[in-house]
Amino acid sequence: MRTRGELPGAPATRVAIATLPPLDRGKQVMEALADYVERAALKSGDRLPTERELMAALSVGRSTIREAMGRFEALGVTETRKGSGTYLLKPISAGTIHLPLSLDAAELRDGLLHTLEVRRGIEAEASMVAARRRTVDDLRTIEEKLIEMERVHLATGTSGPEDLAFHLAVYDATHNPLFRQLLGQMREAFERFWDHPFDRQDFARRSFPYHRELFDAIVARDAELARGKTLKILEIVEEDIEEMSK
């Protein structure tokens, strides 16, 4: 007679199948809530559904909801206000790693330089990988974003959101989802410091032509050239930080 956990035709030694680990319901609730926050486009300060609403929507008990919300609160993602409810402190999404980063820097210059150091490592590598792996469809998307960036820049002198869209397209061309996830994880910390720093519309304007050259390097599958153009863009950014913070 076959015992529980044995495969049909198992040898006489009766090696059993390993049992499945229990589902982490708390993690599932976190993922479902992160997905909801992203789809509902909630922002910092927005109120989240009540415990009762979450229990009904997700078919889980109060203890599971509290476990998940406790994890979010420990990560600094949410805040519970007595008598008012739970509020979102930091944007999250189902695609980001469950550890949103924060950056506490009193001085704008320090915050910009700290984030620049991280960007330099990630973006230089991403541009090299994109140059090696990009497809025809990737090139079409990157060029569309670049053309829109150029159009807005020439019309207004600045193109922050369009610049971000261009770099996201380069990240996607790596076909490594962690690049976009990492950017999503750090995006709030970046945006806090990179939204018109020093109230200067001309911040990093000199880097604008190098985006077209970066695209050309990716088209040519020249990974080292793509890395060089990315570092040149960030070098100009660093120079402007130092100059405009004086």
Coordinates of C-alpha atoms in Angstrom, one line a residue:
M1 CA 0.0 0.0 0.0
R2 CA 1.3 3.5 -0.9
T3 CA 1.7 5.9 1.9
R4 CA 0.8 9.6 1.8
G5 CA 3.3 11.7 -0.1
E6 CA 4.7 8.8 -2.2
L7 CA 4.8 9.0 -6.0
P8 CA 3.2 6.2 -8.1
G9 CA 5.9 3.7 -8.9
A10 CA 8.2 4.9 -6.2
P11 CA 11.1 2.6 -5.3
A12 CA 11.2 0.4 -2.3
T13 CA 13.0 3.1 -0.3
R14 CA 9.7 5.1 -0.5
V15 CA 11.2 8.6 -0.9
A16 CA 8.4 11.0 0.0
I17 CA 7.5 14.3 -1.8
A18 CA 8.4 17.3 0.2
T19 CA 5.4 19.1 1.6
L20 CA 4.5 22.5 0.2
P21 CA 5.3 25.4 2.5
P22 CA 2.3 27.3 3.9
L23 CA 1.2 30.4 2.0
D24 CA 2.4 33.6 3.5
R25 CA -1.0 35.3 3.6
G26 CA 0.5 38.5 5.0
K27 CA 2.8 38.8 2.0
Q28 CA -0.1 38.2 -0.4
V29 CA -2.1 41.0 1.3
M30 CA 0.9 43.3 0.9
E31 CA 1.2 42.5 -2.8
A32 CA -2.5 43.0 -3.3
L33 CA -2.5 46.3 -1.5
A34 CA 0.6 47.5 -3.4
D35 CA -1.2 46.6 -6.7
Y36 CA -4.3 48.5 -5.5
V37 CA -2.2 51.6 -4.6
E38 CA -0.6 51.6 -8.1
R39 CA -3.8 51.1 -10.0
A40 CA -5.7 53.7 -8.0
A41 CA -2.8 56.1 -8.4
L42 CA -2.7 56.9 -4.7
K43 CA -0.2 59.4 -3.5
S44 CA 1.5 60.2 -0.3
G45 CA -1.1 61.4 2.2
D46 CA -4.0 59.5 0.7
R47 CA -6.2 57.3 3.0
L48 CA -6.2 53.6 2.6
P49 CA -9.2 51.3 2.8
T50 CA -10.3 50.3 6.3
E51 CA -9.5 47.0 8.0
R52 CA -13.1 45.9 7.4
E53 CA -13.0 46.8 3.7
L54 CA -9.7 45.0 3.2
M55 CA -11.0 41.9 5.0
A56 CA -14.0 41.8 2.8
A57 CA -12.2 42.4 -0.4
L58 CA -9.3 40.0 0.2
S59 CA -11.3 37.3 2.2
V60 CA -8.8 37.2 5.0
G61 CA -9.0 37.7 8.8
R62 CA -8.3 40.8 10.8
S63 CA -5.0 39.3 12.1
T64 CA -3.7 38.9 8.6
I65 CA -4.6 42.4 7.6
R66 CA -2.9 43.8 10.7
E67 CA 0.2 41.7 10.1
A68 CA 0.5 43.1 6.6
M69 CA -0.2 46.7 7.7
G70 CA 2.4 46.2 10.5
R71 CA 5.0 45.3 7.9
F72 CA 4.2 48.4 5.8
E73 CA 4.3 50.6 8.8
A74 CA 7.7 49.2 9.8
L75 CA 9.0 50.0 6.4
G76 CA 7.7 53.5 6.6
V77 CA 5.2 53.0 3.9
T78 CA 2.0 53.7 5.9
E79 CA 1.0 55.5 9.1
T80 CA -1.9 54.8 11.3
R81 CA -3.6 57.8 12.8
K82 CA -5.8 57.1 15.8
G83 CA -9.5 57.7 15.0
S84 CA -8.7 58.6 11.4
G85 CA -7.4 55.6 9.6
T86 CA -4.3 54.4 7.8
Y87 CA -2.5 56.8 5.3
L88 CA 0.1 56.2 2.6
L89 CA 3.4 57.8 3.3
K90 CA 5.4 56.6 0.3
P91 CA 4.3 55.4 -3.2
I92 CA 4.5 51.6 -3.7
S93 CA 3.7 49.3 -6.6
A94 CA 3.4 45.6 -7.1
G95 CA 6.6 45.7 -9.3
T96 CA 8.8 47.3 -6.7
I97 CA 10.9 45.4 -4.2
H98 CA 9.3 45.5 -0.7
L99 CA 11.7 48.0 0.8
P100 CA 11.0 51.5 -0.4
L101 CA 14.1 53.7 0.2
S102 CA 14.1 57.1 1.9
L103 CA 16.8 59.7 1.9
D104 CA 17.1 62.2 4.8
A105 CA 19.3 65.0 3.7
A106 CA 18.9 68.5 5.0
E107 CA 20.9 70.2 2.2
L108 CA 19.7 70.0 -1.4
R109 CA 23.2 69.7 -2.6
D110 CA 23.9 66.6 -0.4
G111 CA 20.6 64.9 -1.5
L112 CA 21.4 65.5 -5.2
L113 CA 25.0 64.2 -4.9
H114 CA 23.9 61.1 -2.9
T115 CA 21.3 60.1 -5.4
L116 CA 23.7 60.9 -8.3
E117 CA 26.2 58.4 -6.9
V118 CA 23.5 55.7 -7.0
R119 CA 22.3 56.7 -10.5
R120 CA 25.8 56.6 -11.9
G121 CA 26.2 53.0 -11.0
I122 CA 22.8 51.8 -12.1
E123 CA 22.4 53.9 -15.3
A124 CA 25.9 53.2 -16.6
E125 CA 25.4 49.4 -16.2
A126 CA 21.8 49.7 -17.7
S127 CA 23.0 51.5 -20.8
M128 CA 25.7 48.8 -21.4
V129 CA 23.2 46.0 -21.0
A130 CA 20.6 47.7 -23.2
A131 CA 23.2 48.2 -25.9
R132 CA 23.8 44.4 -25.9
R133 CA 20.3 43.2 -25.6
R134 CA 18.0 45.8 -27.3
T135 CA 15.6 44.6 -29.9
V136 CA 14.1 46.5 -32.9
D137 CA 11.0 47.2 -30.8
D138 CA 13.1 48.5 -28.0
L139 CA 14.8 50.9 -30.3
R140 CA 11.5 52.1 -31.6
T141 CA 10.2 52.8 -28.1
I142 CA 13.5 54.5 -27.0
E143 CA 13.5 56.7 -30.1
E144 CA 9.8 57.7 -29.5
K145 CA 10.6 58.8 -26.0
L146 CA 13.7 60.6 -27.2
I147 CA 11.9 62.5 -29.9
E148 CA 9.2 63.6 -27.3
M149 CA 11.9 64.7 -24.9
E150 CA 13.6 66.7 -27.6
R151 CA 10.3 68.3 -28.7
V152 CA 9.5 69.4 -25.1
H153 CA 13.0 70.5 -24.4
L154 CA 13.2 72.7 -27.4
A155 CA 9.8 74.2 -26.7
T156 CA 10.2 74.8 -23.0
G157 CA 13.9 74.6 -22.2
T158 CA 13.3 71.7 -19.8
S159 CA 11.9 68.1 -20.0
G160 CA 12.1 66.3 -16.6
P161 CA 9.2 63.8 -17.1
E162 CA 10.2 63.1 -20.7
D163 CA 13.8 62.6 -19.6
L164 CA 12.6 60.0 -17.1
A165 CA 10.5 58.3 -19.7
F166 CA 13.5 58.1 -22.0
H167 CA 15.7 56.5 -19.3
L168 CA 12.9 54.0 -18.3
A169 CA 12.8 52.9 -21.9
V170 CA 16.5 52.3 -21.8
Y171 CA 16.0 50.3 -18.6
D172 CA 13.3 48.2 -20.3
A173 CA 15.7 47.5 -23.2
T174 CA 17.9 45.6 -20.7
H175 CA 15.2 42.9 -20.4
N176 CA 16.2 42.7 -16.7
P177 CA 13.1 43.8 -14.7
L178 CA 15.2 44.6 -11.6
F179 CA 16.5 47.8 -13.3
R180 CA 13.0 49.3 -13.5
Q181 CA 12.1 47.9 -10.1
L182 CA 15.1 49.5 -8.5
L183 CA 14.2 52.9 -10.1
G184 CA 10.6 52.5 -8.9
Q185 CA 11.9 51.8 -5.4
M186 CA 14.1 54.9 -5.3
R187 CA 11.9 57.2 -7.3
E188 CA 10.3 59.1 -4.4
A189 CA 13.7 59.8 -3.0
F190 CA 15.0 61.0 -6.4
E191 CA 11.9 63.1 -7.2
R192 CA 12.2 64.9 -3.8
F193 CA 15.5 66.4 -4.9
W194 CA 15.3 66.4 -8.7
D195 CA 12.1 68.5 -9.3
H196 CA 13.6 71.8 -10.6
P197 CA 16.6 71.8 -8.2
F198 CA 17.8 75.3 -7.2
D199 CA 14.7 76.6 -9.0
R200 CA 16.8 76.6 -12.2
Q201 CA 15.1 75.6 -15.5
D202 CA 18.6 75.3 -17.0
F203 CA 19.8 72.7 -14.6
A204 CA 21.6 69.9 -16.5
R205 CA 20.6 71.6 -19.8
R206 CA 24.1 71.0 -21.3
S207 CA 23.5 67.2 -21.0
F208 CA 20.6 67.3 -23.5
P209 CA 22.6 66.6 -26.7
Y210 CA 24.2 63.5 -25.1
H211 CA 20.9 61.7 -24.9
R212 CA 20.7 61.5 -28.7
E213 CA 24.4 60.2 -28.7
L214 CA 23.4 57.6 -26.0
F215 CA 20.6 56.4 -28.2
D216 CA 23.0 56.2 -31.2
A217 CA 25.4 54.1 -29.2
I218 CA 22.6 51.7 -28.2
V219 CA 21.6 51.4 -31.8
A220 CA 25.2 50.5 -32.7
R221 CA 25.3 47.9 -29.9
D222 CA 28.4 49.7 -28.6
A223 CA 28.2 49.0 -24.9
E224 CA 31.3 50.9 -23.9
L225 CA 30.2 54.0 -25.9
A226 CA 26.8 53.8 -24.3
R227 CA 28.4 53.7 -20.9
G228 CA 30.6 56.7 -21.7
K229 CA 27.7 58.8 -22.9
T230 CA 25.7 58.0 -19.8
L231 CA 28.6 59.0 -17.6
K232 CA 29.0 62.2 -19.6
I233 CA 25.4 63.1 -18.9
L234 CA 25.9 62.5 -15.2
E235 CA 29.2 64.3 -15.1
I236 CA 27.4 67.4 -16.4
V237 CA 24.7 67.0 -13.8
E238 CA 27.4 66.8 -11.1
E239 CA 29.1 69.9 -12.4
D240 CA 25.8 71.8 -12.3
I241 CA 25.1 70.7 -8.8
E242 CA 28.4 72.0 -7.6
E243 CA 28.2 75.2 -9.5
M244 CA 24.5 76.1 -8.7
S245 CA 24.8 75.2 -5.0
K246 CA 27.5 77.8 -4.4

